[in-house]
């Protein structure tokens, strides 16, 4: 059993209610209070000053009745990890949302589909946030109980089973976590202490007050929990550019550097690799630059620029933030230099943006994708590329997704061209919050020039239902052929040394803007894309490693319109 314990510097008195019985707590210093032991399975909550309604434990591990209910005491958990782990380098990530990955929408149901991922050839499963949120379903970024696995997904025991099932199949687990804001419903942290910083709100809500040591520790301990208690292999850190941390300017260490330092120490202790991936809008290598060289020392970071360039090349869309990526040369830039905006003008931001990457930067430090939850779900209709592209173009998209020089990431269903959309959905029980969310989405899309009438109501249960994958599509065309192509490309990437992630200085590309042709050079391997209307006869003879259609030839090198060829120079 563990003691009732809570950091609560704001109230003057604190008591704990355990199975209906009230027990006073004792202030022990630094804002911490302690009380009696919590028997496993007991329902408990903290009574702050004169409030008669007990509040859930900010560090509690289970909320059986949701974020407004009492916590349930759990026995201390320590993961037993029976596999050596794996490095991020050259592994393919598969991003999925538990609630829409299967009809059941649970962790146990997701575990029953893991063999599909093994056959696909991916190395890591990345789960969108699973921590406690209010309502029956949402994307997970409105979480308020950071130490809890949401009960709708199966709770903590189901999560532990899922991780173990992944490890049994040689799959690593990356958990998406959100430390830059809290959701709008069920956030009781401000009643306990100064968790939020006044005047520093970001796009999604008030920022965490990272000047407060106990708030920093709250985040760091939450991150460590996933590694120690569940055995996950990595964390994807949501929108780290929204972390408001002034510590470096005051002679301290940035939270991300502290997190990477503690994670590296834990990795050494447990004897397996532990990965930290930043979602960053800054286009700044400070994220993965070593701490000794003034960086934060994270493992890798997402690069939206690759998505934007690939999306424009495939679809021709140039509205909003896609405008700068209209030239086909943008695709060559992101494929060989990592960032497109690297100290250059961003028309969408209306300022210069980004920092150049050096030739010695290893390309795998960037996680790239052609589709992901944000770039699909934040479209007005939540439409995937499969809704508008031909099978031939989807095959080219597969080449761009898998044979990126960086670390590839796929979004669930992408591998078979799922016809189901993936839309923004919520289930806020509070009518005013649901209304505000829906109106906010319409206003957001108006900025992108999309018709408000095409925006699905996130509160409509049908929006959630439409977003679930249809697994029956795997056995039907054209899905079956595209799935085979993804499997072949992932296997080729693993087998062909020249397709492993190089340093950026080893990459080159050529572009014919008028004919819409791209050649990416990877050692002796050539990746050619013909996005134009005319046949491309490059001449010469090369060994075919992969072709998107039977009418593509390696002798002589010939690509019809809308095709791709991966070949090896033999002379």
XYZ file of C-alpha atoms in Angstrom:
571
model
C 0.000 0.000 0.000
C 1.027 3.632 -0.528
C 0.400 6.721 1.543
C -2.084 9.358 0.490
C 0.167 12.170 -0.668
C -0.459 15.343 -2.662
C 1.230 18.617 -3.562
C -1.291 21.325 -2.680
C 0.277 24.661 -1.665
C -2.895 26.668 -2.362
C -5.426 25.352 0.185
C -4.870 25.941 3.904
C -6.322 22.547 4.857
C -6.408 19.238 3.024
C -8.170 15.997 3.918
C -8.513 12.729 2.027
C -11.769 10.846 1.634
C -11.196 7.080 1.404
C -14.237 4.930 0.646
C -16.476 7.616 2.125
C -14.464 8.209 5.308
C -12.725 11.540 5.849
C -9.134 11.644 7.143
C -7.155 14.817 7.903
C -3.804 15.228 6.186
C -0.597 16.727 7.543
C 1.466 19.453 5.859
C 5.047 18.164 5.686
C 6.757 21.026 3.842
C 7.136 22.395 0.348
C 3.381 22.323 -0.164
C 3.187 18.531 0.265
C 0.554 16.845 2.431
C 0.513 13.241 3.642
C -2.248 11.071 5.060
C -3.118 7.442 5.784
C -2.362 4.445 3.620
C -4.501 3.797 0.548
C -5.612 0.171 0.255
C -5.511 -1.035 -3.398
C -8.950 -0.705 -4.915
C -10.114 2.029 -2.532
C -11.886 5.034 -4.021
C -10.425 8.274 -2.776
C -10.216 12.002 -3.401
C -8.850 15.120 -1.734
C -10.954 17.683 0.125
C -9.490 21.166 -0.300
C -10.395 23.742 2.370
C -14.194 23.892 2.736
C -15.071 22.278 -0.585
C -17.302 19.278 0.278
C -16.668 17.607 -3.102
C -13.498 15.463 -3.139
C -11.228 16.000 -6.143
C -9.252 13.286 -7.935
C -5.569 12.718 -7.235
C -3.394 14.688 -9.715
C -0.980 11.747 -9.729
C -3.581 8.999 -9.440
C -3.197 6.045 -11.795
C -6.856 5.225 -12.343
C -10.174 7.076 -12.725
C -12.864 4.388 -13.158
C -15.684 6.960 -13.310
C -13.986 9.554 -15.502
C -12.073 12.744 -14.869
C -14.714 14.179 -12.512
C -14.875 11.035 -10.379
C -12.805 9.653 -7.524
C -9.418 8.084 -8.044
C -8.905 4.384 -7.417
C -5.859 3.356 -5.419
C -3.628 0.942 -7.326
C -0.712 -1.202 -6.293
C 2.684 0.095 -7.418
C 3.375 -1.051 -10.982
C 6.755 -1.928 -12.447
C 6.989 -3.096 -16.043
C 8.750 -6.348 -16.829
C 10.316 -5.781 -20.216
C 11.556 -8.985 -21.821
C 13.025 -7.534 -24.971
C 16.174 -5.503 -25.706
C 14.338 -2.575 -27.287
C 15.302 -0.968 -30.561
C 16.867 2.222 -31.819
C 14.772 4.699 -33.788
C 17.266 4.811 -36.675
C 15.825 3.233 -39.841
C 12.675 2.012 -38.102
C 9.261 2.780 -39.603
C 6.686 4.309 -37.213
C 2.957 3.547 -37.446
C 0.706 6.189 -35.864
C -2.713 5.085 -34.636
C -5.644 6.325 -32.589
C -6.949 3.607 -30.283
C -10.593 4.683 -30.504
C -10.819 4.504 -34.305
C -8.238 1.840 -35.167
C -10.793 -0.941 -34.588
C -14.597 -1.094 -34.376
C -14.322 -1.742 -30.629
C -11.961 1.173 -30.049
C -10.039 -0.446 -27.180
C -6.438 -1.334 -26.456
C -7.208 -5.042 -26.372
C -8.880 -4.802 -29.780
C -5.881 -2.875 -31.135
C -3.598 -5.619 -29.812
C -5.572 -8.155 -31.859
C -4.509 -6.281 -35.032
C -0.774 -6.177 -34.297
C 0.045 -9.048 -36.647
C -1.040 -6.789 -39.497
C 1.670 -4.330 -38.469
C 4.290 -7.068 -38.192
C 3.461 -8.232 -41.719
C 3.598 -4.620 -42.898
C 7.141 -4.387 -41.537
C 6.897 -1.409 -39.196
C 9.154 -1.116 -36.164
C 7.205 1.158 -33.816
C 3.564 1.696 -32.914
C 2.861 5.304 -31.924
C -0.355 5.819 -29.972
C -2.157 9.140 -29.936
C -2.673 10.332 -26.329
C -4.467 7.854 -24.075
C -4.459 9.777 -20.793
C -7.727 10.652 -19.081
C -10.061 13.070 -20.894
C -13.688 14.019 -20.402
C -16.339 12.480 -22.639
C -16.582 9.169 -24.448
C -14.132 9.977 -27.251
C -11.795 12.574 -28.712
C -8.353 12.757 -30.255
C -6.750 12.709 -26.806
C -5.173 16.153 -26.800
C -7.778 17.457 -24.326
C -6.419 15.245 -21.546
C -6.417 16.434 -17.940
C -5.318 13.307 -16.026
C -1.755 12.810 -17.183
C -0.995 9.753 -15.036
C -4.165 7.895 -16.088
C -4.990 5.623 -19.047
C -8.543 6.442 -20.105
C -11.107 3.836 -19.084
C -12.843 3.892 -22.472
C -9.672 2.392 -23.923
C -9.474 -0.269 -21.202
C -7.577 1.473 -18.427
C -4.057 0.819 -17.121
C -4.138 -2.986 -17.194
C -5.195 -3.029 -20.842
C -2.413 -0.588 -21.660
C 0.158 -2.855 -19.977
C -1.184 -5.808 -21.979
C -0.921 -3.817 -25.207
C 2.720 -2.878 -24.608
C 3.593 -6.476 -23.721
C 1.831 -7.732 -26.865
C 3.833 -5.281 -28.992
C 7.119 -6.367 -27.440
C 6.279 -10.031 -27.982
C 6.054 -9.248 -31.694
C 9.209 -7.132 -31.820
C 7.331 -3.837 -32.012
C 8.396 -0.815 -29.999
C 5.786 1.481 -28.457
C 5.915 5.281 -28.661
C 3.353 7.161 -26.589
C 2.148 10.615 -27.627
C 2.075 12.882 -24.563
C 0.869 16.470 -24.122
C 2.695 18.713 -21.654
C 2.022 22.146 -23.162
C -1.601 22.611 -21.982
C -4.517 20.893 -20.270
C -7.997 20.183 -21.572
C -10.993 22.417 -20.816
C -12.997 19.946 -18.705
C -11.850 18.200 -15.538
C -8.702 20.218 -14.946
C -8.586 20.533 -11.161
C -4.852 21.194 -10.947
C -5.206 24.981 -10.346
C -7.181 24.209 -7.173
C -4.142 22.413 -5.799
C -1.328 24.746 -6.794
C 0.170 27.141 -9.364
C 0.287 24.702 -12.263
C -0.659 27.315 -14.882
C 1.160 30.520 -15.733
C -0.934 33.642 -16.116
C -0.489 35.577 -19.335
C 1.201 32.785 -21.300
C -1.719 31.060 -23.024
C -0.943 29.178 -26.227
C -3.288 28.125 -29.020
C -4.909 25.416 -26.912
C -5.061 26.910 -23.417
C -3.020 28.286 -20.521
C 0.637 27.254 -20.451
C 2.124 25.254 -17.616
C 4.166 27.319 -15.177
C 7.608 25.868 -15.775
C 9.168 28.298 -13.285
C 7.697 26.174 -10.496
C 9.987 23.209 -9.621
C 7.091 20.969 -8.582
C 5.283 21.607 -11.874
C 8.420 20.634 -13.752
C 8.706 17.533 -11.592
C 5.063 16.712 -12.303
C 5.863 16.590 -16.023
C 9.145 14.719 -15.596
C 7.610 12.111 -13.308
C 4.710 11.672 -15.721
C 7.153 10.970 -18.541
C 9.128 8.525 -16.424
C 5.933 6.682 -15.540
C 5.424 5.532 -19.135
C 8.940 4.087 -19.244
C 9.112 2.519 -15.793
C 5.560 1.405 -15.113
C 4.465 0.382 -18.608
C 7.731 -0.276 -20.432
C 7.129 2.004 -23.406
C 10.087 2.657 -25.667
C 9.574 6.300 -26.557
C 7.539 9.432 -26.128
C 6.315 11.798 -28.818
C 6.188 15.236 -27.171
C 3.284 17.301 -28.470
C 3.916 20.854 -29.709
C 7.036 21.581 -27.677
C 7.217 25.041 -29.246
C 4.254 25.871 -26.998
C 6.245 25.127 -23.829
C 6.916 28.495 -22.220
C 10.218 27.918 -20.436
C 12.372 30.910 -19.527
C 14.817 28.843 -17.467
C 17.769 29.079 -19.899
C 17.611 32.888 -19.864
C 17.740 32.728 -16.075
C 20.751 30.395 -15.960
C 18.752 27.182 -15.684
C 18.123 24.186 -17.905
C 15.293 23.970 -20.413
C 12.677 21.404 -19.437
C 13.374 19.390 -22.595
C 17.076 19.166 -21.778
C 16.228 17.973 -18.274
C 13.826 15.417 -19.703
C 16.414 14.089 -22.140
C 19.089 13.927 -19.448
C 16.843 11.968 -17.093
C 15.640 9.710 -19.908
C 19.202 8.933 -20.992
C 20.078 8.026 -17.399
C 17.018 5.775 -17.180
C 17.908 4.098 -20.485
C 21.361 3.288 -19.131
C 19.804 1.864 -15.985
C 17.233 -0.349 -17.741
C 19.638 -1.374 -20.493
C 17.517 -0.547 -23.545
C 17.090 2.469 -25.850
C 14.516 5.086 -24.833
C 13.404 7.577 -27.468
C 12.163 11.165 -27.235
C 10.625 12.744 -30.364
C 9.589 16.394 -30.404
C 6.758 17.809 -32.417
C 8.266 21.219 -33.080
C 7.163 24.053 -35.339
C 10.502 25.841 -34.921
C 12.559 24.120 -37.666
C 15.500 24.298 -35.273
C 18.035 21.481 -34.732
C 18.349 22.569 -31.097
C 15.830 19.796 -30.411
C 18.214 16.950 -31.244
C 21.560 18.714 -30.879
C 23.451 17.176 -27.966
C 23.270 18.843 -24.583
C 27.054 19.231 -24.613
C 26.692 21.376 -27.739
C 23.935 23.544 -26.308
C 20.959 21.547 -27.548
C 18.192 19.708 -25.760
C 19.502 16.247 -26.601
C 16.234 14.704 -27.774
C 16.352 11.784 -30.174
C 14.501 13.322 -33.117
C 11.805 15.763 -34.182
C 8.913 15.861 -36.621
C 9.307 17.803 -39.859
C 6.047 19.148 -41.267
C 7.928 20.649 -44.212
C 8.350 17.220 -45.814
C 4.609 16.637 -45.608
C 3.796 20.035 -47.078
C 6.111 19.603 -50.056
C 4.929 16.058 -50.761
C 1.267 17.039 -50.400
C 1.564 19.916 -52.860
C 3.518 17.787 -55.335
C 0.867 15.060 -55.208
C -2.316 17.155 -55.054
C -1.513 20.592 -56.446
C -3.113 22.306 -53.415
C -1.430 25.635 -52.658
C -3.766 27.361 -50.183
C -2.712 28.542 -46.724
C 0.618 27.220 -45.518
C 0.996 25.151 -48.709
C 1.664 28.273 -50.811
C 5.438 28.330 -50.322
C 5.723 24.702 -51.418
C 4.215 25.175 -54.881
C 7.460 24.666 -56.857
C 8.341 21.002 -57.309
C 11.852 21.946 -56.242
C 10.478 22.253 -52.694
C 10.235 18.462 -52.634
C 13.906 18.150 -53.526
C 14.828 20.654 -50.822
C 13.009 18.831 -48.006
C 14.306 15.455 -49.188
C 17.939 16.565 -49.203
C 18.160 19.436 -46.698
C 15.486 18.459 -44.162
C 13.856 21.843 -43.595
C 12.368 23.957 -46.364
C 12.079 27.036 -44.155
C 15.618 27.328 -42.831
C 16.085 31.030 -42.210
C 13.921 31.829 -45.230
C 10.675 33.746 -45.653
C 7.467 31.959 -44.679
C 4.507 33.644 -46.343
C 2.032 31.952 -43.995
C 3.897 33.155 -40.895
C 4.802 36.476 -42.557
C 8.378 36.321 -41.265
C 11.666 34.516 -41.750
C 11.567 31.109 -40.147
C 13.823 28.208 -39.279
C 17.503 27.351 -38.977
C 19.606 25.537 -41.618
C 20.715 21.973 -40.980
C 24.367 21.096 -41.438
C 25.704 18.483 -43.840
C 26.638 16.228 -40.928
C 23.082 16.014 -39.566
C 21.831 12.444 -39.832
C 18.569 12.399 -41.754
C 16.882 9.944 -39.380
C 16.786 12.678 -36.748
C 13.755 14.027 -38.639
C 10.474 12.084 -38.596
C 8.654 12.639 -41.877
C 5.281 11.611 -43.263
C 2.963 12.107 -46.205
C -0.140 11.758 -44.001
C -0.663 12.032 -40.244
C -3.480 12.678 -37.779
C -3.092 16.472 -37.882
C -2.727 16.930 -41.610
C -5.767 14.753 -42.329
C -7.950 15.559 -39.347
C -7.390 19.295 -39.590
C -8.822 19.393 -43.091
C -12.428 20.535 -43.345
C -13.690 17.101 -44.389
C -10.952 15.037 -42.756
C -10.255 13.543 -46.171
C -7.252 11.329 -46.783
C -5.209 11.374 -49.989
C -7.188 8.318 -51.067
C -10.275 10.527 -51.429
C -8.761 12.524 -54.291
C -5.740 10.705 -55.749
C -5.727 7.917 -58.308
C -4.193 4.531 -57.441
C -1.139 5.501 -59.490
C -0.632 8.683 -57.468
C -1.195 6.832 -54.194
C 1.609 4.481 -55.182
C 3.913 7.474 -55.674
C 2.814 8.727 -52.254
C 3.866 5.360 -50.833
C 7.350 5.779 -52.315
C 7.647 9.254 -50.806
C 6.373 8.066 -47.433
C 8.553 4.984 -47.034
C 11.743 5.890 -48.907
C 12.219 9.268 -47.288
C 15.846 9.685 -46.193
C 14.444 10.466 -42.739
C 12.520 8.290 -40.279
C 9.238 7.337 -42.007
C 5.893 7.514 -40.235
C 2.604 6.164 -41.590
C -0.883 7.007 -40.360
C -3.258 4.122 -39.730
C -5.000 2.954 -42.893
C -2.635 4.843 -45.169
C -1.009 1.567 -46.157
C -4.151 0.337 -47.907
C -5.569 3.701 -49.012
C -8.421 3.588 -46.503
C -11.550 5.193 -47.878
C -12.762 6.256 -44.426
C -12.041 9.868 -43.457
C -10.349 10.811 -40.210
C -12.169 13.803 -38.821
C -11.937 15.971 -35.741
C -14.320 14.550 -33.137
C -15.200 15.370 -29.543
C -17.795 14.289 -27.010
C -17.854 17.141 -24.515
C -20.756 16.548 -22.082
C -21.004 20.299 -21.482
C -23.255 21.828 -24.210
C -21.515 25.213 -24.105
C -18.098 23.604 -24.580
C -19.338 21.499 -27.477
C -20.835 24.573 -29.140
C -17.637 26.584 -28.683
C -15.551 23.754 -30.134
C -17.718 23.473 -33.243
C -17.729 27.245 -33.822
C -13.982 27.393 -33.321
C -13.411 24.802 -36.021
C -15.491 26.747 -38.533
C -13.575 29.942 -37.787
C -10.246 28.136 -38.117
C -11.107 26.685 -41.521
C -12.341 30.047 -42.769
C -8.724 31.246 -42.506
C -7.693 28.448 -44.859
C -10.368 29.372 -47.393
C -12.443 26.220 -46.933
C -16.242 26.234 -47.168
C -17.727 26.184 -43.632
C -20.524 23.941 -44.907
C -18.029 21.124 -45.445
C -16.856 21.149 -41.809
C -18.220 18.188 -39.874
C -19.688 18.840 -36.434
C -17.104 17.407 -34.014
C -19.833 16.757 -31.421
C -21.914 14.635 -33.794
C -21.463 10.937 -32.940
C -21.505 10.190 -36.664
C -18.269 12.153 -37.090
C -16.530 9.735 -34.733
C -18.156 6.681 -36.310
C -17.112 7.736 -39.834
C -13.505 7.955 -38.696
C -13.192 4.278 -37.754
C -11.170 2.120 -40.114
C -12.979 -0.397 -42.299
C -10.799 -3.495 -42.122
C -12.850 -5.317 -44.761
C -11.171 -3.100 -47.382
C -7.887 -5.000 -47.128
C -9.145 -7.828 -49.333
C -10.630 -5.583 -52.029
C -8.991 -3.662 -54.867
C -7.378 -1.199 -55.154
C -6.575 -1.497 -51.429
C -4.959 -4.926 -51.694
C -2.482 -3.804 -54.342
C -1.501 -0.652 -52.450
C -0.955 -2.660 -49.261
C 1.363 -5.001 -51.153
C 3.295 -1.988 -52.425
C 3.756 -0.590 -48.924
C 4.967 -3.968 -47.687
C 7.426 -4.239 -50.569
C 8.759 -0.721 -50.028
C 9.286 -1.221 -46.290
C 11.069 -4.517 -46.957
C 13.222 -2.831 -49.609
C 14.174 -0.026 -47.254
C 15.270 -2.568 -44.663
C 17.251 -4.667 -47.132
C 18.934 -1.995 -49.276
C 21.831 -0.300 -47.485
C 21.712 2.783 -49.722
C 18.136 3.403 -48.559
C 19.127 3.597 -44.910
C 19.221 7.093 -43.422
C 22.382 8.964 -44.462
C 23.847 12.316 -43.495
C 22.230 15.226 -45.309
C 25.480 16.042 -47.080
C 25.324 12.684 -48.848
C 21.986 13.464 -50.514
C 21.280 15.119 -53.846
C 18.361 15.574 -56.206
C 17.480 16.981 -59.598
C 14.162 18.480 -60.672
C 12.615 19.247 -64.034
C 10.040 21.813 -62.997
C 8.306 22.055 -66.368
C 8.056 18.311 -67.012
C 7.398 17.666 -63.275
C 10.086 15.061 -62.808
C 12.237 14.405 -59.735
C 15.297 12.218 -59.249
C 16.497 11.547 -55.714
C 20.012 10.122 -55.416
C 20.725 7.682 -52.587
C 24.204 6.251 -53.148
C 23.870 3.927 -56.159
C 20.093 3.953 -55.847
C 17.893 6.323 -57.821
C 14.331 7.187 -56.838
C 12.557 8.714 -59.843
C 9.107 10.285 -59.774
C 7.195 11.277 -62.882
C 4.401 13.609 -61.809
C 3.928 15.009 -65.295
C 1.615 14.137 -68.163
C 4.240 12.854 -70.603
C 6.313 9.685 -70.680
C 9.852 10.069 -69.316
C 12.581 8.122 -71.128
C 15.742 8.641 -69.082
C 17.741 6.109 -71.067
C 20.369 3.669 -69.889
C 19.789 0.402 -68.063
C 19.392 0.041 -64.300
C 18.399 -2.782 -61.988
C 14.752 -2.401 -60.975
C 14.245 -2.558 -57.223
C 10.636 -1.312 -57.171
C 8.210 0.108 -59.687
C 4.740 1.480 -59.083
C 3.215 -0.158 -62.170
C 4.072 -2.758 -64.781
C 4.537 -0.150 -67.523
C 7.640 1.224 -65.771
C 10.910 -0.110 -67.203
C 14.534 -0.192 -66.125
C 15.985 -1.022 -69.541
C 15.819 1.582 -70.893
C 14.754 3.611 -67.840
C 11.214 4.640 -68.757
C 8.466 6.109 -66.601
C 4.976 6.777 -67.962
C 2.944 9.601 -66.498
C 2.120 9.195 -62.808
C 4.708 6.565 -61.928
C 7.824 5.984 -59.851
C 10.891 3.794 -60.234
C 13.441 2.763 -57.633
C 16.530 1.368 -59.324
C 20.223 0.667 -58.800
C 22.947 1.971 -61.083
C 24.936 -1.093 -62.144
C 27.871 0.554 -63.903
